[in-house]
Tab-separated table of C-alpha atoms and ligand atoms in Angstrom:
chain	number	residue	atom	x	y	z
A	1	MET	CA	8.115	-25.884	16.016
A	2	GLN	CA	5.166	-23.744	15.952
A	3	LEU	CA	3.401	-23.394	12.391
A	4	PRO	CA	2.142	-19.816	11.562
A	5	SER	CA	-1.349	-19.899	11.925
A	6	ALA	CA	-3.701	-19.480	8.576
A	7	ARG	CA	-4.583	-15.872	10.181
A	8	SER	CA	-0.959	-14.744	9.184
A	9	PHE	CA	-1.715	-15.389	5.603
A	10	LEU	CA	-4.891	-13.746	5.271
A	11	PRO	CA	-4.926	-9.774	4.413
A	12	HIS	CA	-5.234	-7.363	7.481
A	13	SER	CA	-7.332	-5.364	5.720
A	14	LEU	CA	-11.086	-5.439	5.348
A	15	PHE	CA	-10.549	-4.295	1.686
A	16	GLY	CA	-7.871	-6.960	1.565
A	17	ARG	CA	-10.297	-9.594	3.012
A	18	ALA	CA	-13.592	-8.973	1.412
A	19	LEU	CA	-11.519	-9.254	-2.057
A	20	LEU	CA	-10.500	-12.486	-1.004
A	21	ILE	CA	-13.939	-13.873	0.006
A	22	LEU	CA	-15.134	-12.655	-3.328
A	23	LEU	CA	-12.206	-13.309	-5.665
A	24	VAL	CA	-11.411	-16.936	-4.898
A	25	PRO	CA	-14.357	-18.341	-5.274
A	26	MET	CA	-14.676	-16.732	-8.702
A	27	VAL	CA	-11.496	-18.215	-9.897
A	28	LEU	CA	-12.094	-21.922	-8.087
A	29	LEU	CA	-15.688	-21.633	-10.140
A	30	GLN	CA	-13.872	-20.496	-13.426
A	31	LEU	CA	-11.017	-23.391	-13.051
A	32	VAL	CA	-13.639	-26.065	-12.220
A	33	VAL	CA	-15.846	-25.252	-14.805
A	34	GLY	CA	-13.113	-24.493	-17.007
A	35	LEU	CA	-11.583	-27.958	-16.812
A	36	VAL	CA	-15.013	-29.844	-17.025
A	37	PHE	CA	-15.665	-27.710	-19.940
A	38	PHE	CA	-12.153	-28.762	-21.362
A	39	GLN	CA	-12.589	-32.378	-20.676
A	40	ARG	CA	-16.062	-32.422	-21.808
A	41	HIS	CA	-16.524	-30.848	-24.456
A	42	TYR	CA	-13.172	-30.074	-26.751
A	43	LEU	CA	-11.621	-33.400	-25.946
A	44	ARG	CA	-14.800	-35.251	-26.944
A	45	VAL	CA	-15.449	-33.186	-29.992
A	46	THR	CA	-11.822	-33.600	-30.924
A	47	GLU	CA	-12.523	-37.339	-30.829
A	48	GLN	CA	-15.195	-37.521	-32.920
A	49	MET	CA	-14.176	-35.191	-35.414
A	50	THR	CA	-10.886	-37.286	-35.779
A	51	ARG	CA	-12.874	-40.752	-35.637
A	52	GLY	CA	-14.503	-39.097	-38.632
A	53	VAL	CA	-11.227	-38.477	-40.717
A	54	ALA	CA	-10.110	-42.037	-39.710
A	55	MET	CA	-13.051	-43.595	-41.153
A	56	GLU	CA	-12.185	-42.104	-44.459
A	57	LEU	CA	-8.770	-43.037	-43.680
A	58	ARG	CA	-9.752	-46.361	-43.822
A	59	ALA	CA	-11.573	-46.130	-46.603
A	60	ALA	CA	-8.572	-45.277	-48.562
A	61	ILE	CA	-6.420	-48.201	-47.045
A	62	GLN	CA	-9.249	-50.519	-47.854
A	63	ALA	CA	-9.242	-48.762	-51.470
A	64	ILE	CA	-5.200	-49.639	-51.779
A	65	GLU	CA	-5.547	-52.981	-50.420
A	66	ALA	CA	-8.427	-54.013	-52.957
A	67	ALA	CA	-6.699	-52.366	-55.816
A	68	PRO	CA	-4.034	-55.227	-57.569
A	69	ASP	CA	-1.455	-53.098	-58.436
A	70	VAL	CA	0.385	-49.715	-57.405
A	71	ASP	CA	-1.041	-47.826	-59.848
A	72	THR	CA	-4.783	-49.018	-59.595
A	73	ALA	CA	-4.462	-48.285	-55.958
A	74	ARG	CA	-3.230	-44.792	-56.551
A	75	ARG	CA	-6.074	-43.861	-59.183
A	76	ASN	CA	-8.708	-45.235	-56.608
A	77	LEU	CA	-6.612	-42.598	-54.090
A	78	ALA	CA	-7.079	-39.557	-56.314
A	79	ILE	CA	-10.797	-40.322	-56.951
A	80	LEU	CA	-11.171	-40.674	-53.290
A	81	ALA	CA	-9.172	-37.493	-52.124
A	82	ARG	CA	-11.028	-34.745	-54.010
A	83	PRO	CA	-14.689	-35.142	-52.478
A	84	LEU	CA	-13.092	-35.999	-49.082
A	85	ARG	CA	-10.727	-33.005	-48.991
A	86	LEU	CA	-7.707	-35.076	-47.812
A	87	ALA	CA	-4.139	-34.992	-49.937
A	88	LEU	CA	-3.371	-38.872	-50.342
A	89	ARG	CA	-0.623	-40.144	-51.736
A	90	LEU	CA	1.233	-44.184	-51.588
A	91	GLU	CA	4.671	-43.924	-51.266
A	92	PRO	CA	5.709	-47.671	-51.712
A	93	ASP	CA	9.444	-47.096	-50.873
A	94	ALA	CA	9.018	-44.188	-47.782
A	95	PRO	CA	9.226	-46.677	-44.838
A	96	VAL	CA	6.825	-45.309	-41.906
A	97	SER	CA	8.827	-44.043	-38.620
A	98	PRO	CA	6.110	-44.337	-36.412
A	99	GLY	CA	5.693	-41.465	-33.135
A	100	VAL	CA	3.803	-38.475	-32.678
A	101	GLN	CA	5.265	-35.193	-33.009
A	102	ARG	CA	3.371	-32.634	-30.896
A	103	PRO	CA	3.769	-28.986	-29.931
A	104	PHE	CA	3.691	-28.768	-26.014
A	105	ASP	CA	0.828	-26.190	-25.984
A	106	ASP	CA	-1.161	-27.976	-28.507
A	107	LEU	CA	-4.003	-28.641	-25.920
A	108	THR	CA	-6.052	-31.060	-28.374
A	109	GLY	CA	-3.328	-32.720	-30.268
A	110	ARG	CA	-2.629	-35.733	-27.685
A	111	ALA	CA	-6.727	-36.735	-28.021
A	112	LEU	CA	-6.612	-36.764	-31.442
A	113	ALA	CA	-3.312	-38.716	-32.000
A	114	ARG	CA	-4.631	-41.310	-29.248
A	115	THR	CA	-7.818	-41.431	-30.969
A	116	LEU	CA	-6.194	-42.445	-34.775
A	117	ALA	CA	-3.802	-44.881	-33.158
A	118	GLU	CA	-6.900	-46.721	-31.955
A	119	GLU	CA	-8.808	-46.000	-34.957
A	120	LEU	CA	-6.191	-46.916	-37.708
A	121	PRO	CA	-4.027	-50.350	-38.081
A	122	GLY	CA	-0.598	-50.529	-37.762
A	123	PRO	CA	2.303	-47.822	-36.108
A	124	LEU	CA	1.647	-44.815	-37.611
A	125	ALA	CA	3.398	-41.524	-38.096
A	126	ILE	CA	1.283	-38.211	-36.826
A	127	ASP	CA	3.002	-34.885	-37.395
A	128	LEU	CA	1.300	-32.070	-35.913
A	129	ALA	CA	4.374	-29.669	-35.351
A	130	SER	CA	5.451	-28.818	-38.996
A	131	ASN	CA	2.517	-27.371	-40.237
A	132	PRO	CA	-0.014	-25.871	-37.331
A	133	ARG	CA	-3.012	-25.963	-39.777
A	134	ALA	CA	-2.257	-29.520	-41.169
A	135	VAL	CA	-2.048	-33.463	-39.624
A	136	ARG	CA	0.280	-35.447	-41.762
A	137	ILE	CA	-0.448	-39.072	-41.185
A	138	GLY	CA	1.675	-41.802	-42.056
A	139	ALA	CA	0.070	-45.212	-42.155
A	140	PRO	CA	1.298	-48.560	-43.565
A	141	THR	CA	-0.432	-50.474	-46.130
A	142	GLY	CA	0.320	-53.532	-47.998
A	143	LYS	CA	1.624	-51.300	-50.817
A	144	GLY	CA	3.772	-48.975	-48.910
A	145	THR	CA	3.211	-46.150	-46.835
A	146	LEU	CA	0.129	-44.323	-47.080
A	147	LEU	CA	0.591	-40.317	-46.546
A	148	ALA	CA	-2.243	-38.387	-45.816
A	149	VAL	CA	-2.792	-34.630	-45.241
A	150	ALA	CA	-5.775	-33.453	-43.337
A	151	PRO	CA	-6.691	-29.976	-42.772
A	152	ARG	CA	-6.317	-29.396	-38.995
A	153	ASN	CA	-10.033	-28.044	-38.262
A	154	ARG	CA	-11.716	-30.909	-39.723
A	155	MET	CA	-10.158	-33.122	-36.926
A	156	SER	CA	-10.013	-31.131	-33.773
A	157	VAL	CA	-12.070	-27.851	-32.301
A	158	SER	CA	-10.129	-24.831	-33.688
A	159	ASN	CA	-8.663	-22.408	-30.993
A	160	PRO	CA	-9.043	-24.044	-27.781
A	161	HIS	CA	-6.944	-21.306	-26.274
A	162	GLN	CA	-9.683	-19.117	-26.066
A	163	LEU	CA	-11.270	-20.534	-23.699
A	164	LEU	CA	-8.656	-19.886	-21.145
A	165	VAL	CA	-7.987	-16.041	-22.968
A	166	LEU	CA	-11.889	-16.023	-22.243
A	167	MET	CA	-11.648	-16.758	-18.700
A	168	VAL	CA	-8.739	-14.995	-17.821
A	169	VAL	CA	-9.873	-11.838	-19.147
A	170	ALA	CA	-12.943	-12.406	-17.656
A	171	SER	CA	-11.620	-12.851	-14.194
A	172	LEU	CA	-9.509	-9.809	-14.804
A	173	VAL	CA	-12.578	-7.391	-15.761
A	174	LEU	CA	-14.752	-8.785	-12.666
A	175	GLY	CA	-11.780	-8.619	-10.473
A	176	ALA	CA	-11.067	-5.143	-11.366
A	177	VAL	CA	-14.972	-4.229	-11.154
A	178	ALA	CA	-14.722	-5.869	-7.363
A	179	VAL	CA	-11.998	-3.618	-6.700
A	180	LEU	CA	-13.988	-0.474	-7.564
A	181	PHE	CA	-16.986	-1.619	-5.908
A	182	LEU	CA	-14.900	-2.667	-2.292
A	183	ARG	CA	-13.016	0.335	-2.506
A	184	ASN	CA	-16.296	2.841	-2.426
A	185	GLN	CA	-17.546	0.338	0.407
A	186	VAL	CA	-14.469	0.283	2.462
A	187	ARG	CA	-13.709	4.164	2.176
A	188	PRO	CA	-16.640	5.246	4.620
A	189	ILE	CA	-15.528	2.583	7.421
A	190	ARG	CA	-12.003	3.546	7.033
A	191	GLN	CA	-13.237	7.346	7.315
A	192	LEU	CA	-15.142	6.473	10.526
A	193	ALA	CA	-12.124	4.463	11.804
A	194	GLU	CA	-10.038	7.913	11.413
A	195	ALA	CA	-12.440	9.996	12.699
A	196	SER	CA	-12.596	8.189	15.653
A	197	GLU	CA	-8.917	7.399	16.624
A	198	ALA	CA	-8.233	11.086	15.966
A	199	PHE	CA	-10.927	11.880	18.452
A	200	GLY	CA	-9.507	9.153	20.831
A	201	LYS	CA	-6.197	11.340	20.596
A	202	GLY	CA	-8.185	14.565	21.270
A	203	ARG	CA	-8.474	15.788	17.811
A	204	SER	CA	-11.825	16.600	16.237
A	205	VAL	CA	-11.658	16.053	12.528
A	206	PRO	CA	-14.311	16.613	9.823
A	207	PHE	CA	-16.627	13.877	9.151
A	208	ARG	CA	-19.680	12.853	7.416
A	209	PRO	CA	-21.118	9.595	7.254
A	210	THR	CA	-21.783	7.846	3.917
A	211	GLY	CA	-21.971	4.435	2.349
A	212	ALA	CA	-23.842	1.538	3.139
A	213	GLU	CA	-26.897	1.812	5.688
A	214	GLU	CA	-25.059	0.095	8.319
A	215	VAL	CA	-21.960	2.148	8.333
A	216	ARG	CA	-23.697	5.329	7.833
A	217	ARG	CA	-25.924	4.155	11.332
A	218	ALA	CA	-22.256	3.755	12.845
A	219	GLY	CA	-21.035	6.666	11.515
A	220	ASN	CA	-24.094	9.002	12.747
A	221	ALA	CA	-24.065	7.034	16.343
A	222	PHE	CA	-20.499	8.011	16.024
A	223	LEU	CA	-21.338	11.559	15.647
A	224	SER	CA	-24.121	12.099	18.181
A	225	MET	CA	-21.844	10.516	20.369
A	226	ARG	CA	-18.464	13.209	19.940
A	227	SER	CA	-21.058	15.897	19.956
A	228	ARG	CA	-21.980	14.788	23.453
A	229	ILE	CA	-18.814	14.110	24.798
A	230	GLU	CA	-17.599	17.869	23.268
A	231	ARG	CA	-20.576	19.459	24.997
A	232	GLN	CA	-20.090	17.659	28.267
A	233	ILE	CA	-16.311	18.921	28.140
A	234	GLU	CA	-17.182	22.478	27.614
A	235	GLN	CA	-19.614	22.007	30.171
A	236	ARG	CA	-17.472	21.296	32.540
A	237	THR	CA	-14.852	23.683	31.390
A	238	GLN	CA	-17.667	26.677	31.647
A	239	MET	CA	-18.232	25.481	35.410
A	240	LEU	CA	-14.485	25.287	36.244
A	241	SER	CA	-13.866	28.112	34.987
A	242	GLY	CA	-17.658	29.594	36.287
A	243	VAL	CA	-16.570	28.768	39.781
A	244	SER	CA	-13.109	29.815	39.983
A	245	HIS	CA	-13.779	33.306	38.328
A	246	ASP	CA	-16.665	33.749	40.676
A	247	LEU	CA	-14.496	32.680	43.704
A	248	ARG	CA	-11.971	35.192	43.171
A	249	THR	CA	-13.989	37.911	43.625
A	250	PRO	CA	-14.822	37.129	47.413
A	251	LEU	CA	-11.462	36.280	47.720
A	252	THR	CA	-9.775	39.441	46.874
A	253	ARG	CA	-12.591	41.165	49.315
A	254	MET	CA	-11.011	39.187	51.890
A	255	LYS	CA	-7.354	40.025	50.978
A	256	LEU	CA	-8.407	43.567	51.079
A	257	THR	CA	-10.011	43.225	54.288
A	258	LEU	CA	-7.136	41.155	55.788
A	259	GLU	CA	-4.670	44.337	54.542
A	260	LEU	CA	-6.825	46.656	57.013
A	261	LEU	CA	-6.401	44.514	59.876
A	262	ASP	CA	-3.315	44.263	62.134
A	263	ALA	CA	-0.516	42.386	60.379
A	264	ASP	CA	1.022	40.876	63.730
A	265	GLU	CA	-1.496	39.205	64.726
A	266	ASP	CA	-0.698	35.475	64.114
A	267	GLU	CA	-4.219	34.046	63.154
A	268	VAL	CA	-3.835	36.971	60.185
A	269	GLU	CA	-0.909	35.683	59.386
A	270	GLY	CA	-2.597	32.399	59.056
A	271	LEU	CA	-5.371	33.702	57.042
A	272	ARG	CA	-3.501	35.118	54.303
A	273	GLY	CA	-1.450	32.198	53.675
A	274	ASP	CA	-4.836	30.067	53.432
A	275	ILE	CA	-6.320	32.933	51.155
A	276	ALA	CA	-2.956	32.808	48.977
A	277	GLN	CA	-3.225	29.101	48.776
A	278	MET	CA	-6.883	29.243	47.774
A	279	GLU	CA	-5.777	32.022	44.697
A	280	ARG	CA	-3.264	29.502	43.740
A	281	MET	CA	-5.475	26.622	43.327
A	282	LEU	CA	-7.731	28.613	41.894
A	283	GLY	CA	-5.431	29.785	39.571
A	284	GLU	CA	-3.966	26.434	38.982
A	285	PHE	CA	-7.944	25.461	38.288
A	286	LEU	CA	-8.728	28.186	35.991
A	287	ALA	CA	-5.462	27.999	33.846
A	288	PHE	CA	-6.338	24.067	33.399
A	289	ALA	CA	-9.991	24.355	32.587
A	290	ARG	CA	-8.840	27.016	30.056
A	291	GLY	CA	-5.543	26.021	28.248
A	292	ASP	CA	-7.317	22.261	27.768
A	293	GLN	CA	-10.014	23.911	26.011
A	294	LEU	CA	-8.513	26.185	23.820
A	295	GLU	CA	-5.554	24.647	22.345
A	296	GLU	CA	-5.443	22.963	19.406
A	297	SER	CA	-3.195	20.326	18.455
A	298	ALA	CA	-0.078	20.746	16.134
A	299	PRO	CA	2.840	18.245	15.032
A	300	THR	CA	5.559	19.317	18.144
A	301	ASP	CA	9.133	17.999	17.896
A	302	PRO	CA	8.934	16.076	21.775
A	303	PHE	CA	12.944	16.613	22.014
A	304	VAL	CA	12.661	20.276	21.412
A	305	LEU	CA	9.679	20.505	24.197
A	306	ALA	CA	11.370	18.212	26.789
A	307	GLY	CA	14.676	20.575	26.030
A	308	HIS	CA	12.374	23.763	26.646
A	309	VAL	CA	10.937	22.192	30.064
A	310	VAL	CA	14.329	21.416	31.144
A	311	GLU	CA	15.759	24.527	30.681
A	312	ASP	CA	13.105	26.011	32.660
A	313	ALA	CA	12.827	23.871	35.846
A	314	GLU	CA	16.613	24.684	35.906
A	315	ARG	CA	16.022	28.172	35.682
A	316	GLY	CA	13.897	27.394	38.906
A	317	GLY	CA	16.748	25.636	40.540
A	318	ALA	CA	16.048	21.959	39.909
A	319	GLU	CA	18.969	19.461	38.839
A	320	VAL	CA	17.209	17.801	35.778
A	321	SER	CA	19.163	15.301	33.351
A	322	LEU	CA	17.658	14.610	30.518
A	323	VAL	CA	17.952	11.193	28.088
A	324	THR	CA	16.852	11.361	24.437
A	325	VAL	CA	15.887	8.003	22.685
A	326	ASN	CA	14.742	8.289	19.308
A	327	GLU	CA	13.665	4.397	17.945
A	328	THR	CA	12.244	5.583	14.831
A	329	PRO	CA	13.908	6.735	11.724
A	330	LEU	CA	10.741	9.082	10.857
A	331	ASP	CA	10.016	12.722	11.313
A	332	PRO	CA	9.703	12.999	14.595
A	333	HIS	CA	7.202	15.353	15.006
A	334	VAL	CA	3.738	14.073	17.273
A	335	GLN	CA	0.383	15.298	16.833
A	336	MET	CA	-0.219	16.899	20.565
A	337	ARG	CA	-1.237	20.185	22.376
A	338	PRO	CA	1.947	21.546	23.379
A	339	VAL	CA	0.924	23.546	26.161
A	340	ALA	CA	-0.970	20.925	27.949
A	341	VAL	CA	1.532	18.501	27.649
A	342	ARG	CA	4.478	20.600	28.742
A	343	ARG	CA	2.314	21.531	31.950
A	344	ALA	CA	1.936	17.725	32.631
A	345	ILE	CA	5.536	17.206	32.399
A	346	GLU	CA	6.304	20.284	34.415
A	347	ASN	CA	3.780	18.811	37.083
A	348	LEU	CA	5.750	15.734	37.216
A	349	ILE	CA	9.129	17.427	37.350
A	350	GLY	CA	7.906	19.721	39.727
A	351	ASN	CA	6.669	16.625	42.317
A	352	ALA	CA	9.707	14.851	41.647
A	353	ALA	CA	12.218	17.842	42.617
A	354	ARG	CA	10.145	18.277	45.592
A	355	HIS	CA	10.387	14.919	46.661
A	356	GLY	CA	13.591	14.019	45.913
A	357	THR	CA	17.230	15.594	45.283
A	358	ARG	CA	18.061	13.842	41.657
A	359	VAL	CA	15.589	14.199	38.741
A	360	SER	CA	15.766	12.899	35.273
A	361	LEU	CA	13.443	13.208	32.027
A	362	SER	CA	14.103	10.541	29.299
A	363	VAL	CA	12.031	11.392	25.958
A	364	ARG	CA	11.363	7.856	24.179
A	365	LEU	CA	9.899	8.159	20.460
A	366	LEU	CA	8.958	4.621	19.409
A	367	PRO	CA	7.185	3.962	16.236
A	368	LYS	CA	3.288	4.085	17.808
A	369	THR	CA	4.012	5.815	21.207
A	370	LEU	CA	5.717	8.548	22.656
A	371	ASP	CA	6.866	8.274	26.455
A	372	PHE	CA	8.007	11.319	28.851
A	373	VAL	CA	9.360	9.248	31.474
A	374	VAL	CA	10.359	11.193	34.517
A	375	GLU	CA	12.124	9.680	37.507
A	376	ASP	CA	13.270	10.641	41.028
A	377	ASP	CA	15.347	9.231	44.216
A	378	GLY	CA	12.536	10.418	46.414
A	379	PRO	CA	10.884	8.181	48.763
A	380	GLY	CA	8.161	7.111	45.544
A	381	ILE	CA	4.720	6.052	46.413
A	382	ALA	CA	3.302	2.992	47.410
A	383	PRO	CA	1.678	0.991	45.084
A	384	GLU	CA	-1.639	1.239	47.030
A	385	ASP	CA	-1.674	4.538	47.415
A	386	ARG	CA	-0.928	5.345	43.460
A	387	ALA	CA	-4.633	5.419	42.600
A	388	ARG	CA	-4.999	8.022	45.033
A	389	ALA	CA	-2.397	10.155	44.193
A	390	LEU	CA	-3.816	10.488	40.463
A	391	ALA	CA	-7.027	11.914	42.132
A	392	PRO	CA	-7.623	15.600	42.138
A	393	PHE	CA	-7.004	17.749	45.467
A	394	SER	CA	-5.171	14.595	46.966
A	395	ARG	CA	-1.940	15.013	48.713
A	396	LEU	CA	-0.956	11.641	50.144
A	397	ASP	CA	1.033	12.710	53.188
A	398	ALA	CA	0.350	16.452	53.878
A	399	SER	CA	2.571	16.560	57.065
A	400	ARG	CA	5.634	14.885	55.048
A	401	ASN	CA	5.218	17.844	52.477
A	402	GLN	CA	4.588	20.609	54.232
A	403	ASP	CA	8.230	21.839	54.753
A	404	ALA	CA	8.436	21.398	50.970
A	405	GLY	CA	5.898	23.539	50.237
A	406	ALA	CA	2.245	22.608	50.167
A	407	GLY	CA	0.948	21.608	47.062
A	408	VAL	CA	-3.009	21.640	45.787
A	409	GLY	CA	-3.045	18.350	44.917
A	410	LEU	CA	-3.751	19.103	41.680
A	411	GLY	CA	-0.366	18.145	39.728
A	412	LEU	CA	-0.999	14.626	38.918
A	413	ALA	CA	-4.617	14.638	38.173
A	414	ILE	CA	-3.921	17.451	35.801
A	415	ALA	CA	-1.067	15.612	33.892
A	416	LEU	CA	-3.520	12.358	34.010
A	417	ASP	CA	-6.341	14.426	32.046
A	418	VAL	CA	-3.763	15.838	29.418
A	419	ALA	CA	-2.774	11.921	28.714
A	420	ARG	CA	-6.229	11.022	28.498
A	421	GLY	CA	-7.057	13.859	26.327
A	422	HIS	CA	-4.654	12.715	24.027
A	423	GLY	CA	-5.892	9.016	23.968
A	424	GLY	CA	-2.500	8.271	26.390
A	425	SER	CA	-2.003	6.782	29.537
A	426	LEU	CA	-0.085	7.840	33.160
A	427	GLU	CA	1.195	5.575	34.877
A	428	LEU	CA	2.992	5.213	37.949
A	429	GLY	CA	5.629	3.243	39.425
A	430	ARG	CA	9.051	2.101	41.127
A	431	SER	CA	12.206	4.027	39.692
A	432	THR	CA	14.604	1.113	39.815
A	433	GLU	CA	17.903	3.219	38.670
A	434	MET	CA	16.845	6.261	40.967
A	435	GLY	CA	14.657	4.565	43.519
A	436	GLY	CA	11.806	7.193	43.849
A	437	LEU	CA	8.709	7.502	41.845
A	438	ARG	CA	8.491	6.627	38.212
A	439	ALA	CA	6.329	8.680	36.341
A	440	VAL	CA	5.333	7.317	32.411
A	441	LEU	CA	3.475	10.027	30.455
A	442	ARG	CA	2.264	8.084	27.667
A	443	LEU	CA	0.888	9.429	24.240
A	444	PRO	CA	-0.052	7.534	21.287
A	445	ARG	CA	1.145	8.528	17.939
B	1	ATP	N1	7.527	11.852	42.901
B	1	ATP	C1	6.908	11.824	43.975
B	1	ATP	N2	7.249	11.439	45.076
B	1	ATP	C2	6.658	10.754	46.210
B	1	ATP	N3	5.311	11.281	46.161
B	1	ATP	C3	4.954	11.804	44.955
B	1	ATP	C4	5.756	12.418	44.070
B	1	ATP	N4	4.823	12.779	43.177
B	1	ATP	C5	3.314	12.921	43.990
B	1	ATP	N5	3.617	12.454	45.124
B	1	ATP	C6	2.790	12.309	45.992
B	1	ATP	O1	1.296	12.464	45.098
B	1	ATP	C7	0.605	13.498	45.655
B	1	ATP	C8	-0.451	14.125	44.777
B	1	ATP	O2	0.558	14.675	43.795
B	1	ATP	P1	0.317	15.898	43.376
B	1	ATP	O3	1.353	16.142	42.096
B	1	ATP	O4	-0.914	15.674	42.171
B	1	ATP	O5	-0.429	16.926	44.234
B	1	ATP	P2	0.832	17.933	44.847
B	1	ATP	O6	2.035	18.006	44.209
B	1	ATP	O7	0.567	17.798	46.680
B	1	ATP	O8	-0.078	19.334	44.333
B	1	ATP	P3	0.278	20.142	42.887
B	1	ATP	O9	1.281	19.592	42.239
B	1	ATP	O10	-1.477	20.481	42.642
B	1	ATP	O11	0.666	21.634	43.489
B	1	ATP	C9	1.233	14.608	46.599
B	1	ATP	O12	0.844	15.267	47.729
B	1	ATP	C10	2.557	13.401	46.935
B	1	ATP	O13	2.220	12.925	48.225
B	2	MG	MG1	2.424	18.280	42.648
């Protein structure tokens, strides 16, 4: 049997751990100090005080023993009782029923009774229970039982519970202060974690570094990193769209010139095809460069989105079977850029329809991830070619694809880009059910 490690008992959050580090030594210290103080101080003092009263009782017993008869003994007792502030009575007939009666929450009672028993002769009857402010003692003498009532505060420290109460209250106050301080210290770290998590998923949330110096430094480093990455993406986008746009103009001119040439020539026909393909490429480029940048991410229902994609594909003549799996009882909305994600899935389905005859799209919503799985019954992609297939402008087998319509080689690259832009991944594998390619577009939620 494997024992659970200590790690599984520890709190997972920084707040919980810091609180634990702070509170455990504090509580331990209080316990040790409290115990030692109780032992050393309260019990010792109680013993000393009790010993003093015991001495006076011994004097009373001696006065009884020294007296010739009971009446003299009683008179002697009366003389003693006043200055000693004790109630003393001699009962010749009352027998002593030895024993200690002590309430269970009487913390010093045990030490008190033990000291009395040490100091006084004979079996004693000690009653601490019937009156919390007084101690009743029955001691045997030669002339009967001496019944003494002593104020409790002459024999033990009063209110030993106060120490406990004080300790608990102090712990609570210190704990509350620690919670308040720690919450303030942990908040900037949590905010930094949230901001970087969101950025990893392609969202830029407002963030201002606060808190301790190290945390602020990390926050500032994150901010400058974020703006650098954003600048780079912006530059890439501008370059892509600039190049695409600038290439369009000469292309259009070439197309116009071709229109004027003799259309029957084979070369002209070939040139037209090439120009059409270049235009398609540029169009895809432009759409990709623009769409990804301008679109805001929004909570989107992936099942509705998948439904639209399948509808569109079927209108385009493809046969797509849709499977949806929702394994969370929660709201199915997932934060994403819906147009970009839709383009990625459409690319995957387009590939599948081009290379296979049957296509299936399954949407699996799990607590932490959202998977779009596209499978087909085509030839698939060999494991060693998969990385290459994902690269931009790569067509694996141009001759094989030719009759099925030539692609630009951007489809998978765009899908991968969309996945990464959301902090997700695109994985290619072999479909066990259908035999062709299995592409998994995974987005975190
Ligand atoms: N479902 C699939 N089955 C078999 N091979 C595939 C499949 N999907 C893609 N491939 C291979 O991977 C290559 C790259 O695919 P990608 O989608 O990036 O480009 P494309 O389909 O050729 O062009 P585009 O999608 O830009 O029109 C394809 O040329 C093809 O050889
Ligand atoms: Mg494609």
